Amino acid sequence: MHSTQRKISIPSNESIQYGTPTQREITKKRRVQKKRVALIQRLVFFAVISICSIGFLTVQLINQELAISKKEEQKVKLEQQKQELKEEEKQLKQEVKNLHDKEYIGEIARRDFYLSKPNETLFKVQEDNTSN
């Protein structure tokens, strides 16, 4: 049986040159460099995703603000229209109430149709519109 033996040679102090990196140091530096590169890539990726997300959310916020302002303008217009319709309704109710009053009907008949009560004489008088 053969036994395999390895020879390990330990360099003497004379053969080590200061200032030249050993293989381990080079490997270690490469690993650290790869880790840095990977870290930078991850940071850039997350920064891009964050910027895109913030941009998207900003656009959505602006669109919602515009929609809200349009709805508020529409609400104001509808409130004005509602108020006008309430006033018109009030006037129409008063007119209906007046049309049930015999005195008001008689006044309209005399004014618009020149009708008169018995033993009443109507005179049409023109007003002078010139002012001094």
mmCIF file of C-alpha atoms in Angstrom:
data_model
loop_
_atom_site.group_PDB
_atom_site.id
_atom_site.type_symbol
_atom_site.label_atom_id
_atom_site.label_comp_id
_atom_site.label_asym_id
_atom_site.label_seq_id
_atom_site.Cartn_x
_atom_site.Cartn_y
_atom_site.Cartn_z
ATOM 1 C CA MET A 1 0.000 0.000 0.000
ATOM 2 C CA HIS A 2 1.119 3.334 -0.920
ATOM 3 C CA SER A 3 0.557 6.203 1.263
ATOM 4 C CA THR A 4 0.365 9.522 -0.333
ATOM 5 C CA GLN A 5 2.158 12.216 1.350
ATOM 6 C CA ARG A 6 2.224 15.808 0.535
ATOM 7 C CA LYS A 7 5.027 18.034 0.932
ATOM 8 C CA ILE A 8 4.201 21.334 2.354
ATOM 9 C CA SER A 9 6.772 23.898 1.769
ATOM 10 C CA ILE A 10 6.839 26.889 3.964
ATOM 11 C CA PRO A 11 8.593 29.791 2.375
ATOM 12 C CA SER A 12 11.354 31.220 4.303
ATOM 13 C CA ASN A 13 11.374 34.844 5.337
ATOM 14 C CA GLU A 14 13.918 35.577 2.711
ATOM 15 C CA SER A 15 11.694 34.487 -0.185
ATOM 16 C CA ILE A 16 8.642 36.626 0.867
ATOM 17 C CA GLN A 17 8.612 39.900 -0.919
ATOM 18 C CA TYR A 18 6.909 42.702 0.870
ATOM 19 C CA GLY A 19 4.393 44.681 -1.153
ATOM 20 C CA THR A 20 3.303 41.796 -3.400
ATOM 21 C CA PRO A 21 -0.051 40.306 -2.485
ATOM 22 C CA THR A 22 -0.394 36.639 -1.918
ATOM 23 C CA GLN A 23 -3.040 34.539 -3.664
ATOM 24 C CA ARG A 24 -5.291 34.616 -0.595
ATOM 25 C CA GLU A 25 -5.212 38.385 -0.407
ATOM 26 C CA ILE A 26 -6.027 38.648 -4.096
ATOM 27 C CA THR A 27 -8.935 36.223 -3.718
ATOM 28 C CA LYS A 28 -10.175 38.078 -0.666
ATOM 29 C CA LYS A 29 -10.028 41.419 -2.495
ATOM 30 C CA ARG A 30 -11.946 39.944 -5.435
ATOM 31 C CA ARG A 31 -14.654 38.589 -3.111
ATOM 32 C CA VAL A 32 -14.974 41.957 -1.369
ATOM 33 C CA GLN A 33 -15.115 43.693 -4.758
ATOM 34 C CA LYS A 34 -17.853 41.301 -5.969
ATOM 35 C CA LYS A 35 -19.829 41.920 -2.786
ATOM 36 C CA ARG A 36 -19.552 45.672 -3.304
ATOM 37 C CA VAL A 37 -20.676 45.377 -6.901
ATOM 38 C CA ALA A 38 -23.618 43.182 -5.885
ATOM 39 C CA LEU A 39 -24.547 45.620 -3.121
ATOM 40 C CA ILE A 40 -24.388 48.576 -5.504
ATOM 41 C CA GLN A 41 -26.519 46.708 -8.049
ATOM 42 C CA ARG A 42 -29.152 45.929 -5.411
ATOM 43 C CA LEU A 43 -29.161 49.523 -4.193
ATOM 44 C CA VAL A 44 -29.532 50.858 -7.735
ATOM 45 C CA PHE A 45 -32.349 48.383 -8.424
ATOM 46 C CA PHE A 46 -34.252 49.393 -5.293
ATOM 47 C CA ALA A 47 -33.628 53.089 -6.005
ATOM 48 C CA VAL A 48 -35.060 52.731 -9.519
ATOM 49 C CA ILE A 49 -38.074 50.806 -8.196
ATOM 50 C CA SER A 50 -38.593 53.441 -5.474
ATOM 51 C CA ILE A 51 -38.378 56.333 -7.937
ATOM 52 C CA CYS A 52 -40.821 54.627 -10.305
ATOM 53 C CA SER A 53 -43.220 53.945 -7.437
ATOM 54 C CA ILE A 54 -43.036 57.528 -6.203
ATOM 55 C CA GLY A 55 -43.596 58.806 -9.754
ATOM 56 C CA PHE A 56 -46.616 56.555 -10.254
ATOM 57 C CA LEU A 57 -48.123 57.550 -6.922
ATOM 58 C CA THR A 58 -47.538 61.237 -7.669
ATOM 59 C CA VAL A 59 -49.343 60.936 -11.007
ATOM 60 C CA GLN A 60 -52.239 59.131 -9.306
ATOM 61 C CA LEU A 61 -52.440 61.824 -6.630
ATOM 62 C CA ILE A 62 -52.513 64.612 -9.215
ATOM 63 C CA ASN A 63 -55.237 62.826 -11.200
ATOM 64 C CA GLN A 64 -57.330 62.395 -8.065
ATOM 65 C CA GLU A 65 -56.888 66.053 -7.122
ATOM 66 C CA LEU A 66 -58.062 67.101 -10.598
ATOM 67 C CA ALA A 67 -61.080 64.799 -10.374
ATOM 68 C CA ILE A 68 -61.956 66.155 -6.927
ATOM 69 C CA SER A 69 -61.722 69.773 -8.099
ATOM 70 C CA LYS A 70 -63.990 69.022 -11.084
ATOM 71 C CA LYS A 71 -66.514 67.348 -8.790
ATOM 72 C CA GLU A 72 -66.426 70.330 -6.428
ATOM 73 C CA GLU A 73 -67.058 72.740 -9.314
ATOM 74 C CA GLN A 74 -69.925 70.547 -10.458
ATOM 75 C CA LYS A 75 -71.306 70.507 -6.913
ATOM 76 C CA VAL A 76 -71.236 74.314 -6.713
ATOM 77 C CA LYS A 77 -73.076 74.616 -10.042
ATOM 78 C CA LEU A 78 -75.680 72.092 -8.941
ATOM 79 C CA GLU A 79 -76.166 73.904 -5.633
ATOM 80 C CA GLN A 80 -76.787 77.163 -7.527
ATOM 81 C CA GLN A 81 -79.212 75.414 -9.843
ATOM 82 C CA LYS A 82 -80.979 73.881 -6.835
ATOM 83 C CA GLN A 83 -81.324 77.315 -5.215
ATOM 84 C CA GLU A 84 -82.719 78.805 -8.442
ATOM 85 C CA LEU A 85 -85.217 75.960 -8.758
ATOM 86 C CA LYS A 86 -86.318 76.420 -5.139
ATOM 87 C CA GLU A 87 -86.956 80.119 -5.798
ATOM 88 C CA GLU A 88 -88.880 79.286 -8.969
ATOM 89 C CA GLU A 89 -90.906 76.682 -7.063
ATOM 90 C CA LYS A 90 -91.707 79.257 -4.393
ATOM 91 C CA GLN A 91 -92.884 81.743 -7.046
ATOM 92 C CA LEU A 92 -95.002 79.085 -8.788
ATOM 93 C CA LYS A 93 -96.627 78.060 -5.504
ATOM 94 C CA GLN A 94 -97.443 81.706 -4.806
ATOM 95 C CA GLU A 95 -98.908 82.064 -8.305
ATOM 96 C CA VAL A 96 -101.049 78.944 -7.808
ATOM 97 C CA LYS A 97 -102.226 80.329 -4.470
ATOM 98 C CA ASN A 98 -103.031 83.679 -6.119
ATOM 99 C CA LEU A 99 -104.930 81.979 -8.966
ATOM 100 C CA HIS A 100 -107.296 80.484 -6.375
ATOM 101 C CA ASP A 101 -108.037 83.990 -5.046
ATOM 102 C CA LYS A 102 -111.051 85.640 -6.743
ATOM 103 C CA GLU A 103 -109.741 89.156 -6.131
ATOM 104 C CA TYR A 104 -106.456 88.359 -7.960
ATOM 105 C CA ILE A 105 -108.333 86.776 -10.875
ATOM 106 C CA GLY A 106 -110.546 89.854 -11.120
ATOM 107 C CA GLU A 107 -107.483 92.134 -11.102
ATOM 108 C CA ILE A 108 -105.906 90.164 -13.957
ATOM 109 C CA ALA A 109 -109.167 90.234 -15.924
ATOM 110 C CA ARG A 110 -109.425 94.033 -15.556
ATOM 111 C CA ARG A 111 -105.740 94.627 -16.351
ATOM 112 C CA ASP A 112 -105.199 92.212 -19.244
ATOM 113 C CA PHE A 113 -108.661 91.817 -20.768
ATOM 114 C CA TYR A 114 -110.232 95.197 -19.852
ATOM 115 C CA LEU A 115 -113.168 93.546 -18.125
ATOM 116 C CA SER A 116 -115.005 95.484 -15.478
ATOM 117 C CA LYS A 117 -117.298 94.893 -12.554
ATOM 118 C CA PRO A 118 -120.919 95.872 -12.886
ATOM 119 C CA ASN A 119 -121.349 99.651 -12.667
ATOM 120 C CA GLU A 120 -117.558 100.159 -13.131
ATOM 121 C CA THR A 121 -115.953 102.186 -15.883
ATOM 122 C CA LEU A 122 -112.344 101.553 -16.892
ATOM 123 C CA PHE A 123 -110.041 104.224 -18.241
ATOM 124 C CA LYS A 124 -106.702 103.538 -19.824
ATOM 125 C CA VAL A 125 -104.166 106.174 -18.874
ATOM 126 C CA GLN A 126 -100.796 106.394 -20.548
ATOM 127 C CA GLU A 127 -97.924 107.416 -18.340
ATOM 128 C CA ASP A 128 -95.501 110.059 -19.481
ATOM 129 C CA ASN A 129 -92.012 108.499 -19.616
ATOM 130 C CA THR A 130 -90.106 111.749 -20.097
ATOM 131 C CA SER A 131 -88.406 113.040 -16.991
ATOM 132 C CA ASN A 132 -87.257 116.598 -16.406
#
